[in-house]
Coordinates of C-alpha atoms in Angstrom, one line a residue:
Chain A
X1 CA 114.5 125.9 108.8
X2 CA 111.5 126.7 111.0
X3 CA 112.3 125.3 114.5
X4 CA 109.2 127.6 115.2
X5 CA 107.3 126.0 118.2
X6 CA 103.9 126.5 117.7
X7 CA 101.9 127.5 120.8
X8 CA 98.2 129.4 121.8
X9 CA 101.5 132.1 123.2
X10 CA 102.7 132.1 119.6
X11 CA 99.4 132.7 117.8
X12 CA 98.3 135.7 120.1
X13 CA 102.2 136.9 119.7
X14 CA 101.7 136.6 115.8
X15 CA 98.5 138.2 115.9
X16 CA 99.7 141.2 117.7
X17 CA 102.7 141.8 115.6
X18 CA 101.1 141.6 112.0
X19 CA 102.0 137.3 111.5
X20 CA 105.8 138.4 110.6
X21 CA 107.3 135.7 112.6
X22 CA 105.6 133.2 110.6
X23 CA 108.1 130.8 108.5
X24 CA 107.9 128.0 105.8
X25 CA 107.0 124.9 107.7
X26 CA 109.9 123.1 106.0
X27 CA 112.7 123.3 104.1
X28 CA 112.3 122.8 100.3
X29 CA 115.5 121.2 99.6
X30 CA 117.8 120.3 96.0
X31 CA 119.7 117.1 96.0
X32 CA 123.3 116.8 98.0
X33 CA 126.6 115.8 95.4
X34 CA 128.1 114.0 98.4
X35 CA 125.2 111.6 98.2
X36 CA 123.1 110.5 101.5
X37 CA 122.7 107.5 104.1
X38 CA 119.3 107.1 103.2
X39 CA 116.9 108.1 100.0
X40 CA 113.5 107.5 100.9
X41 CA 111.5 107.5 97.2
X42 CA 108.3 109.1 97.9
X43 CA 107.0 111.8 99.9
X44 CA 103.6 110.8 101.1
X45 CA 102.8 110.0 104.3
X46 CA 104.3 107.4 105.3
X47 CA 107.7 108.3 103.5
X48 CA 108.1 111.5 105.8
X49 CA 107.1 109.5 108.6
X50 CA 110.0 107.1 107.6
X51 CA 112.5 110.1 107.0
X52 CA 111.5 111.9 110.7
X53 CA 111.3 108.6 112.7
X54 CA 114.8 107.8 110.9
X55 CA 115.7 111.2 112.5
X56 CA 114.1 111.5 115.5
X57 CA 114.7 107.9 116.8
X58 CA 117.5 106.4 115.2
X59 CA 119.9 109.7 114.7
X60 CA 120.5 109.2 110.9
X61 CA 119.7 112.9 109.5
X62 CA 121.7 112.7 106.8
X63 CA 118.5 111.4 104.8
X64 CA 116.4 112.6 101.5
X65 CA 112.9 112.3 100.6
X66 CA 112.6 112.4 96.8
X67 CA 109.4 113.2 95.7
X68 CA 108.2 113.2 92.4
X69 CA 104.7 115.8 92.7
X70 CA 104.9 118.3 95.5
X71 CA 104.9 116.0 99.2
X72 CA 101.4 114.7 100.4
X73 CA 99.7 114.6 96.8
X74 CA 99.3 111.2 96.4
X75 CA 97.3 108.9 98.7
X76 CA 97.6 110.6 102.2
X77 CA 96.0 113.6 100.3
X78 CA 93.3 111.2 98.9
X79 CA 91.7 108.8 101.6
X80 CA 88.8 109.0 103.6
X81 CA 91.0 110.2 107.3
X82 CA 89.7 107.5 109.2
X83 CA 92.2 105.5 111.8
X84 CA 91.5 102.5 113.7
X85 CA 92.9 99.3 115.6
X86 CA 90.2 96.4 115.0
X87 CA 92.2 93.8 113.1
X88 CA 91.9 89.9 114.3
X89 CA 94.8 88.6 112.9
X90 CA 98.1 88.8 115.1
X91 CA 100.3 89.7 111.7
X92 CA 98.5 92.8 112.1
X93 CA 96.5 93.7 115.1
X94 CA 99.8 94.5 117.0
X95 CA 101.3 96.8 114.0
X96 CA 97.9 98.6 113.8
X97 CA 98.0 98.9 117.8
X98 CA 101.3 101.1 118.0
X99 CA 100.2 103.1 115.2
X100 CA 97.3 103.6 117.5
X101 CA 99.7 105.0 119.9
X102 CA 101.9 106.6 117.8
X103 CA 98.6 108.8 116.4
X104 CA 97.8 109.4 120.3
X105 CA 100.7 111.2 120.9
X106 CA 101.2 112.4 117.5
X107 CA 100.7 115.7 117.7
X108 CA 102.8 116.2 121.5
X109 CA 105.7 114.9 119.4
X110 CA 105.6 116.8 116.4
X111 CA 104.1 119.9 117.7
X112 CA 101.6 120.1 114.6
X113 CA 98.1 120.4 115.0
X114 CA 96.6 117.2 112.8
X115 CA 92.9 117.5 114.5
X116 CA 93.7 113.9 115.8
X117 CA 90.1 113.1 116.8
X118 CA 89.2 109.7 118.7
X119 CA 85.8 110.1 117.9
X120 CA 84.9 106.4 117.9
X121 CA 83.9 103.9 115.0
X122 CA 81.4 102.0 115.1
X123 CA 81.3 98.2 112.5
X124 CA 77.9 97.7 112.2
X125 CA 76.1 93.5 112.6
X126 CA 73.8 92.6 110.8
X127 CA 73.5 88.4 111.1
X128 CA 74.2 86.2 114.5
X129 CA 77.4 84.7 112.2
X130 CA 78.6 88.5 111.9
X131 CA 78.5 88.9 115.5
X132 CA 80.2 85.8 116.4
X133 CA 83.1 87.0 114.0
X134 CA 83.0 90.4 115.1
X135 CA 83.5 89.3 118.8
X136 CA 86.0 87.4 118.3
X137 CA 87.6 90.1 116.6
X138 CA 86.5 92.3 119.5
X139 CA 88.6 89.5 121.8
X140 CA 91.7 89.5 119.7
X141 CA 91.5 93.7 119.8
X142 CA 91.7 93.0 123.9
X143 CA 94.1 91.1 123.6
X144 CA 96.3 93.7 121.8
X145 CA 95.4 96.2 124.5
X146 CA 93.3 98.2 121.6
X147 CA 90.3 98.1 123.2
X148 CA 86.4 97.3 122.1
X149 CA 83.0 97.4 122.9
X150 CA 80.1 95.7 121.4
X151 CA 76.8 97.4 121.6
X152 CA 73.2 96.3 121.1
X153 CA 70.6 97.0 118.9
X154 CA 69.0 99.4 121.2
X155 CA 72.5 101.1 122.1
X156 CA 73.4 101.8 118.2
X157 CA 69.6 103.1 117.6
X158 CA 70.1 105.7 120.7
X159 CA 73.1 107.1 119.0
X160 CA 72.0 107.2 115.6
X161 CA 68.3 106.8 115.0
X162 CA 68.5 108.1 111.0
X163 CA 70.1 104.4 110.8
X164 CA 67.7 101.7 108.7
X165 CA 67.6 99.6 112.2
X166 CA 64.6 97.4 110.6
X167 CA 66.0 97.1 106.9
X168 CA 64.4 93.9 105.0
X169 CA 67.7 92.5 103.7
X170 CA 70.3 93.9 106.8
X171 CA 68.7 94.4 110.0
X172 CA 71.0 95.7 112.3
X173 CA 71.6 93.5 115.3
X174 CA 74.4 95.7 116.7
X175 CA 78.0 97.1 116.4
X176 CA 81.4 96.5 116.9
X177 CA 82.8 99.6 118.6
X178 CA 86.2 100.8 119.1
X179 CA 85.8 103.9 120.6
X180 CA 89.8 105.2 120.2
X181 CA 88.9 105.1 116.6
X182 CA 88.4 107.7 114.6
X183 CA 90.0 110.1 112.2
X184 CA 93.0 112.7 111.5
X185 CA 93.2 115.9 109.2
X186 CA 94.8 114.0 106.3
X187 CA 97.2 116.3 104.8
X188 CA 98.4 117.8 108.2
X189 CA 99.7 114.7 108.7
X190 CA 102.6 115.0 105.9
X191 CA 102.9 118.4 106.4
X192 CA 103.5 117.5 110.3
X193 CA 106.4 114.8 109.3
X194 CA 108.0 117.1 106.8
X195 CA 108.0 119.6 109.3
X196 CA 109.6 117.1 111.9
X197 CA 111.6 115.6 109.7
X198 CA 112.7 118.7 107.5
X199 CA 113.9 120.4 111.3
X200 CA 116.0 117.3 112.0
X201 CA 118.2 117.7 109.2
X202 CA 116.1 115.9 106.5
X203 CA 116.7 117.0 102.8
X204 CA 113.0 117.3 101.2
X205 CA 113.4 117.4 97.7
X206 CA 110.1 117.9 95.3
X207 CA 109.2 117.6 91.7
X208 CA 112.0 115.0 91.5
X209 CA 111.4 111.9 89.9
X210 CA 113.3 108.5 90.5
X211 CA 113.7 107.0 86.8
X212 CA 116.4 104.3 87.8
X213 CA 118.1 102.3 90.2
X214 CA 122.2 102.6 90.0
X215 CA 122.9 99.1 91.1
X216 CA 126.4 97.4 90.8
X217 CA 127.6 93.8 92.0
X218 CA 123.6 93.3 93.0
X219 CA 124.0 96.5 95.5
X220 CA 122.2 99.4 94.8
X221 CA 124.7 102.6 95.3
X222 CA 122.2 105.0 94.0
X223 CA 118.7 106.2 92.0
X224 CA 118.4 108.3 88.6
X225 CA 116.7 111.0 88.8
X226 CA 115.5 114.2 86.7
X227 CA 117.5 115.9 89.4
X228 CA 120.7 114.1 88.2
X229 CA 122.4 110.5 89.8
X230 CA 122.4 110.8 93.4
X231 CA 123.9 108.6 95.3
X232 CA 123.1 106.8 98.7
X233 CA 124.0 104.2 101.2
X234 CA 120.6 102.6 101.0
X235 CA 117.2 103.3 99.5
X236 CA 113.8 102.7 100.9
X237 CA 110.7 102.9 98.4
X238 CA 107.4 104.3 99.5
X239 CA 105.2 104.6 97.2
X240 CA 102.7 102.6 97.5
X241 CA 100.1 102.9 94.5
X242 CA 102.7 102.9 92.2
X243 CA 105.0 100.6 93.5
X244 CA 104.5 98.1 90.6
X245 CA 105.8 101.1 88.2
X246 CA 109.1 102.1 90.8
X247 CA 109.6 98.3 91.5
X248 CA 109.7 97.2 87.8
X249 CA 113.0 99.9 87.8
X250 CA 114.8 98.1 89.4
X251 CA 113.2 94.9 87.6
X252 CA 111.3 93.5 91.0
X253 CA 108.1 92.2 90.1
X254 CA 105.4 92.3 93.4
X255 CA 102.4 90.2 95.2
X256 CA 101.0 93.2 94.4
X257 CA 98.0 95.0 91.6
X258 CA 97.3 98.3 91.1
X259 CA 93.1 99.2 91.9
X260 CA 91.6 102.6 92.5
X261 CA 89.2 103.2 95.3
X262 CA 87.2 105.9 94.7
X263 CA 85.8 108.0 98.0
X264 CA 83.4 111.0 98.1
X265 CA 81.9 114.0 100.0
X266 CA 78.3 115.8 100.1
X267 CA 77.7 119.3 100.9
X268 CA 77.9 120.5 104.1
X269 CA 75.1 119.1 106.9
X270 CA 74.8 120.2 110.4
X271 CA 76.2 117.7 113.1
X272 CA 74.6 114.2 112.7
X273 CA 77.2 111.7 112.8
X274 CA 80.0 112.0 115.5
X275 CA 81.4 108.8 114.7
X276 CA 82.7 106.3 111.9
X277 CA 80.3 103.9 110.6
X278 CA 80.7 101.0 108.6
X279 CA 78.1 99.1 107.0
X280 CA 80.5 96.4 106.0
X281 CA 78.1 93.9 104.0
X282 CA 76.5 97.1 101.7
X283 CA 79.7 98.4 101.2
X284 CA 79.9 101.4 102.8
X285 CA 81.7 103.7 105.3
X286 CA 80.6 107.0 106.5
X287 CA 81.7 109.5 108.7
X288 CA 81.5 113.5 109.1
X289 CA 84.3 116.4 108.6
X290 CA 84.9 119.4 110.8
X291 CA 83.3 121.1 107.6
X292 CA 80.3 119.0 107.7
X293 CA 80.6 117.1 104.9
X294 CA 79.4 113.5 104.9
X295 CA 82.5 112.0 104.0
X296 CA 81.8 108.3 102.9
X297 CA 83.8 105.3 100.7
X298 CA 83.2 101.4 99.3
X299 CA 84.4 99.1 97.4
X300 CA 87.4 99.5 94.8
X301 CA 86.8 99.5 91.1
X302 CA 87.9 96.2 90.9
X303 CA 90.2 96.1 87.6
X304 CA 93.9 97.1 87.7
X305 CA 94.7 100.7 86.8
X306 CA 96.9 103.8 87.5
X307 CA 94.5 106.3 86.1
X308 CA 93.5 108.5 89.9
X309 CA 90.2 108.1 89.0
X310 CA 87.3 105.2 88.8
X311 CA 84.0 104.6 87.1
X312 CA 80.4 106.0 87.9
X313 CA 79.0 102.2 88.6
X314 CA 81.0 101.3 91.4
X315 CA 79.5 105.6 92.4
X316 CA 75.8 104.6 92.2
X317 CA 76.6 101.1 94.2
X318 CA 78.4 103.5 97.4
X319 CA 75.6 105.6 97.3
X320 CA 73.0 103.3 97.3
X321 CA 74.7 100.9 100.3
X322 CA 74.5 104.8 101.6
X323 CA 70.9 104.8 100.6
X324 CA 70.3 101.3 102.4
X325 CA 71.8 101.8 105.7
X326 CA 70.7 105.6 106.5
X327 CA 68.2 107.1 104.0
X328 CA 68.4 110.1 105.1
X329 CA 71.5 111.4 103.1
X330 CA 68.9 110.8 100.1
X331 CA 68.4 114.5 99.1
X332 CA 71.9 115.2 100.4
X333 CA 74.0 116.6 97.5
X334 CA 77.5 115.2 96.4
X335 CA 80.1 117.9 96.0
X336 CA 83.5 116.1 95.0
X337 CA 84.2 112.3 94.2
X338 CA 88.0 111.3 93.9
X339 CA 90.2 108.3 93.5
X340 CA 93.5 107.1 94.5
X341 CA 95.4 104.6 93.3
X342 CA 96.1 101.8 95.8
X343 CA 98.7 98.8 96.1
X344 CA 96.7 95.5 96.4
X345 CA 98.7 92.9 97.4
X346 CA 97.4 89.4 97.5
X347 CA 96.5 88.7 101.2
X348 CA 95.1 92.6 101.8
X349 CA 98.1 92.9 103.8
X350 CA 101.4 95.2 103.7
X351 CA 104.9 94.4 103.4
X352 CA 107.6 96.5 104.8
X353 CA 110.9 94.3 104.3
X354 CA 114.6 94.2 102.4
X355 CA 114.5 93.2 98.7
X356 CA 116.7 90.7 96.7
X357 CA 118.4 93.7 95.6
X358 CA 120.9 94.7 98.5
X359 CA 120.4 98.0 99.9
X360 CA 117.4 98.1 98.2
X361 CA 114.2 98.1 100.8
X362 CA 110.3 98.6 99.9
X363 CA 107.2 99.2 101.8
X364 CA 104.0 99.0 99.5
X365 CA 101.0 96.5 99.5
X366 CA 99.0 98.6 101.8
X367 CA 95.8 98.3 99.9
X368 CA 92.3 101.0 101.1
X369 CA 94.1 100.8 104.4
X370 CA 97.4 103.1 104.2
X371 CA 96.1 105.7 106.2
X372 CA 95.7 104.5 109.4
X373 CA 99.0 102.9 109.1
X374 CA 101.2 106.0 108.2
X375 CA 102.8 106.0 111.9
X376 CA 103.4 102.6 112.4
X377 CA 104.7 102.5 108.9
X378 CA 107.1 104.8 109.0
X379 CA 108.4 104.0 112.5
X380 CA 108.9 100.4 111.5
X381 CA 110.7 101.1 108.2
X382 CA 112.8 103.2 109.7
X383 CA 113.6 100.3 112.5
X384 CA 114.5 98.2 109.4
X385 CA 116.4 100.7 107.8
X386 CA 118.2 101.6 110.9
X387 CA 119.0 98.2 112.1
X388 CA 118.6 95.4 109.3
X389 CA 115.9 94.1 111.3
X390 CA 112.3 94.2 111.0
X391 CA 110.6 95.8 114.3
X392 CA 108.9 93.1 116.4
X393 CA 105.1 94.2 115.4
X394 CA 106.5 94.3 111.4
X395 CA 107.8 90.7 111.4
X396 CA 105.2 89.3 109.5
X397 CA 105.3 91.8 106.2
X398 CA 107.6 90.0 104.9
X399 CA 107.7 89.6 100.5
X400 CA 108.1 86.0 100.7
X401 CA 105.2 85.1 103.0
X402 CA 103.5 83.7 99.9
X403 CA 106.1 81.2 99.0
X404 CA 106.3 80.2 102.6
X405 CA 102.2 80.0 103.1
X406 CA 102.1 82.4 106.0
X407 CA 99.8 85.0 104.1
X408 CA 98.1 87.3 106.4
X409 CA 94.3 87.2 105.0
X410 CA 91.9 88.7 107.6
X411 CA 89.0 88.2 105.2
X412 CA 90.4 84.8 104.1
X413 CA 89.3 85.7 100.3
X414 CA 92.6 83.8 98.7
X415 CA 95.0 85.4 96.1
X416 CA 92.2 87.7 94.5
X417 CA 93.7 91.3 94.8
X418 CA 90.3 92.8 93.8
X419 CA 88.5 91.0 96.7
X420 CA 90.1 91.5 99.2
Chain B
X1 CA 83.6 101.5 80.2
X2 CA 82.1 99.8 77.4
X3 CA 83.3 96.1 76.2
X4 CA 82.5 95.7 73.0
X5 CA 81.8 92.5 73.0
X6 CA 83.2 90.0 70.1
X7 CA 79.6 88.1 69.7
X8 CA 77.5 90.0 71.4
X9 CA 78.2 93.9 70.4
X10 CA 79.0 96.9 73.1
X11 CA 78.5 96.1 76.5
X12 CA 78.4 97.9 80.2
X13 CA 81.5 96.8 82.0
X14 CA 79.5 96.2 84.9
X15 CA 78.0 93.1 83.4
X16 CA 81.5 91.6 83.6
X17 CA 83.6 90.1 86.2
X18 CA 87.3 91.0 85.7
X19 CA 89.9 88.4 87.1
X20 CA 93.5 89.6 86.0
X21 CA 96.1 89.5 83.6
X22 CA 95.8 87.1 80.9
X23 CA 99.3 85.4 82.3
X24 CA 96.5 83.7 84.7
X25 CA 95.7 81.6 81.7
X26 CA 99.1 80.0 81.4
X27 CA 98.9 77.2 84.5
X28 CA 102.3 76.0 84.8
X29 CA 102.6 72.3 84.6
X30 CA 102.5 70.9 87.6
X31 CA 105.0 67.5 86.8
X32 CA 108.2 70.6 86.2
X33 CA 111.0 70.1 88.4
X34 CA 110.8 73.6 88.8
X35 CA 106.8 73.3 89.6
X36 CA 106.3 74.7 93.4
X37 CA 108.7 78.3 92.2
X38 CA 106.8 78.1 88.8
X39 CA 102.8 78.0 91.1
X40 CA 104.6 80.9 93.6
X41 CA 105.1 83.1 90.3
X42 CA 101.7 82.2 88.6
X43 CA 99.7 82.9 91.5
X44 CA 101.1 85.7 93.9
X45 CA 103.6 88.0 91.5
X46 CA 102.6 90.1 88.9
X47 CA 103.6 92.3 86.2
X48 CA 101.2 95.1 87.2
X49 CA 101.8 96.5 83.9
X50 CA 101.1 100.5 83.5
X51 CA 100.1 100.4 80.4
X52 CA 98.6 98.3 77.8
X53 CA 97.4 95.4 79.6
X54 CA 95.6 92.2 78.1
X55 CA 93.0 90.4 80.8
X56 CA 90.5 88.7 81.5
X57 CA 87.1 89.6 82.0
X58 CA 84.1 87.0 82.2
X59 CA 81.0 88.1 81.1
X60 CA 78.7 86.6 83.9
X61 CA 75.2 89.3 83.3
X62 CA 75.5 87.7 79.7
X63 CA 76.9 84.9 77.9
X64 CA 79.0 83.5 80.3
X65 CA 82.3 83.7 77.7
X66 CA 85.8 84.5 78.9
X67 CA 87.2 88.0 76.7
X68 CA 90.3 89.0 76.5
X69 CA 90.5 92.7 76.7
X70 CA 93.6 95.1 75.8
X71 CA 92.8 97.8 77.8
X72 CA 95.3 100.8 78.8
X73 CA 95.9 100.9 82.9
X74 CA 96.7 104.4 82.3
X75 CA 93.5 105.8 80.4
X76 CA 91.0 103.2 80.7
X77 CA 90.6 102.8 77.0
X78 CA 90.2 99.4 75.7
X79 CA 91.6 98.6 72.5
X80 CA 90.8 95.3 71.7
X81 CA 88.6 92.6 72.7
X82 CA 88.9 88.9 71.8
X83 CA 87.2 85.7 72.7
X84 CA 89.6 84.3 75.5
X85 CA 88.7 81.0 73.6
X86 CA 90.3 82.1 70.0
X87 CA 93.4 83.5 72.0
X88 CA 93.8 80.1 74.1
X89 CA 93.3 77.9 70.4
X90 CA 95.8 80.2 69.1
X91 CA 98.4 79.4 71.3
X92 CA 97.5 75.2 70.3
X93 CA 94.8 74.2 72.8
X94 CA 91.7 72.2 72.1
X95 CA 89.3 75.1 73.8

């Protein structure tokens, strides 16, 4: 185990000693014969946050993460970093607020450097029916304690005057601004968790992939693995992006399709953007790495698939909402393009609830958003895990909001995965 | 991906609109006793198959015809293509 604190005393220790002192972050871990309290099935992101708030909060370290790649190689290694609290719906804007929270003190807690940056981002206006929607977004963000700002014309063209202020078709009017926004160094994030989590007690187990449920009298008791049977008290599924393949094991079908967003990065540019930006009517969100890199995203592909990867037209219609709203990233080069697999479910909302299968739980559905949700996520399955009870900001991802007509649809598209 | 089109020859995918899984053609009948659990599964679960997957794609940029396309979720590779109105015939419709 590492129990290592990490600390500027550390480094200059290390450094003066020849870095012996240095040890694996966490624990790589085979499965237990006695069993466990908890499996968690999948270690992304938000599983390990699951595992360590299980830990950390709750006192159940007799838990595994079973994942079936090496941890942090599926979505929370794929997305474009950003995090934010702007939703308008109450089923959400809450949720998204403590996992606002949860990534201001992330690093203090876990004492893992994730480059938590509040740089601001910025949602950009572009018709007087935009801005009355955005405000009252801006109201129901106040209300949630989360914070926003709306700025002018004049205010967003002092910041950032390479933006297209007088395009023909999108003129911008002005932004929606929430400036604890921002974005996190993605896979520092699971590495953070599994450290937490892994110095708690927490068995990580890689390159071990669940093939099966063991369930008897409706109960399950267990998963299959390549690693052998191993038994627990309860289960909790994470893997959202493939949870329509996991679910189907245990012969659960979800509100939920299969898309792949794709996201990109150019070469590396001198500081010019300091913020997020999101040009939400060209489809298009920008903002900049530590490296430089323009690091930018759009729409999803729009037809189901699995396949990590997406299609060069939904590539020239980012880059040209890119080209639209600041054309000055025209003779910037691209250097890598990449896609994840993501769970759409049919509001654009997540769930994070029990399953008719008992001792069976599943958290999935969280469509381009995951990210930005991996604290909250994880801190509220664990609550439900822990205590049979959803947390009080995770009441409303429930799987049978449909049949009940309490969908939470912030864009208010309907049951149409691929528009939402 | 190219859809090579039943009438019309290969085609850019991007001329289509895709809508889902061809189980969205199936509207359950609405006078079943078991009608408002029958609408719940037809319009909010699916199968999500990984794999070979029949759907529906409507090709608005051209003819305006529903296909049905088998197309792998895995690979991309699309191994058949059918006019949605021969498959909805051949299960006894009128169109």
């Amino acid at each position: 185990m590492s129990k290592v604190r990490y600390s500027a005393f550390r480094v200059l220790k290390e450094a003066l000693t020849g870095h012996k002192g240095w040890q694996p972050v966490w624990r790589d871990a085979e499965p237990k014969a006695s069993g466990y309290d908890v499996i968690i099935v999948g270690g992304g992101g938000h599983g390990l946050a699951t595992a360590y708030y299980l830990a950390k909060i709750h006192g159940i370290t007799n838990v595994a993460v079973l994942e079936k790649g090496w941890i942090g190689s599926g979505n929370v290694g794929r997305n474009t970093t950003i995090i934010r609290s702007n939703y308008l719906l109450p089923g959400n804007e809450p949720f998204y607020e403590l996992s606002m929270q949860l990534w201001e003190n992330l690093e203090q807690d876990l004492n893992y450097n994730a480059m938590v940056s509040q740089r601001g981002i910025m949602n950009l206006i572009h018709s007087d029916a935009q801005r009355d929607a955005f405000i009252r977004r801006a109201n129901s963000m106040l209300f949630a304690d989360a914070g926003a700002e709306y700025l002018n014309a004049d205010e967003v063209k002092d910041r950032y005057p390479f933006l297209d202020m007088k395009n023909a078709r999108f003129p911008i009017q002005g932004a929606l601004a929430q400036p604890r926004g921002g974005t996190v160094r993605h896979d520092a994030v699971a590495w953070g968790y599994a450290r937490g989590a892994s110095d708690l007690g927490v068995d990580i187990i890689q390159n071990c992939e669940v093939s099966g449920f063991n369930i008897e009298n409706g109960d399950c008791t267990g998963v299959q693995t390549n690693k052998g049977d191993i038994k627990a008290n309860r289960v909790g599924v994470c893997v959202a992006g493939s949870s329509g393949r996991v679910m189907a094991k245990a012969g659960i079908n979800l509100p939920i399709e299969s898309h792949v967003l794709q996201a990109f990065v150019t070469e590396g540019l001198k500081p010019v953007l300091d913020n997020v930006i999101t040009f939400g009517v060209g489809h298009f969100y920008c903002s900049q790495s530590d490296k430089g890199g323009l690091i930018f995203g759009g729409d999803i592909d729009a037809y189901n698939t699995y396949a990590q990867r997406g299609n060069l037209p939904v590539v020239e219609d980012v880059c040209s909402g890119g080209m639209a709203i600041m054309p000055m990233v025209g003779r910037v080069r691209l250097l890598r393009m990449w896609g994840g697999i993501v769970d759409m479910s049919m509001d654009g909302s997540p769930f994070i609830d029990k399953t008719d299968v008992g001792e069976l739980f599943f958290n999935g559905g969280w469509c381009y958003g995951g990210f930005k949700a991996t604290p909250a996520s994880g801190y509220c399955y664990a609550h439900l895990l822990a205590t049979d009870e959803p947390h009080e900001v995770a009441t409303a991802y429930r799987l049978d909001r449909f049949r009940r007509g309490a969908m939470i649809d912030e864009k208010g598209v309907g049951p149409q995965p691929n528009l939402h | 991906m190219i859809i090579n089109h039943p009438l019309l020859g290969p085609r850019d995918s991007e001329e289509f609109v895709y809508l889902g899984s061809i189980d969205l053609m199936n509207r359950p009948n609405w006078e079943s006793a078991t009608a408002a659990e029958d609408f719940h599964q037809y319009q909010y679960i699916r199968e999500n198959i990984a794999g070979d997957n029949r759907e529906l794609w409507y090709h608005e940029q051209g003819d305006q015809s529903w296909l049905v396309v088998t197309r792998c979720t895995l690979t991309h590779e699309i191994k058949s293509v059918e006019l949605a109105q021969d498959v909805s015939r051949a299960q006894g419709r009128s169109k």
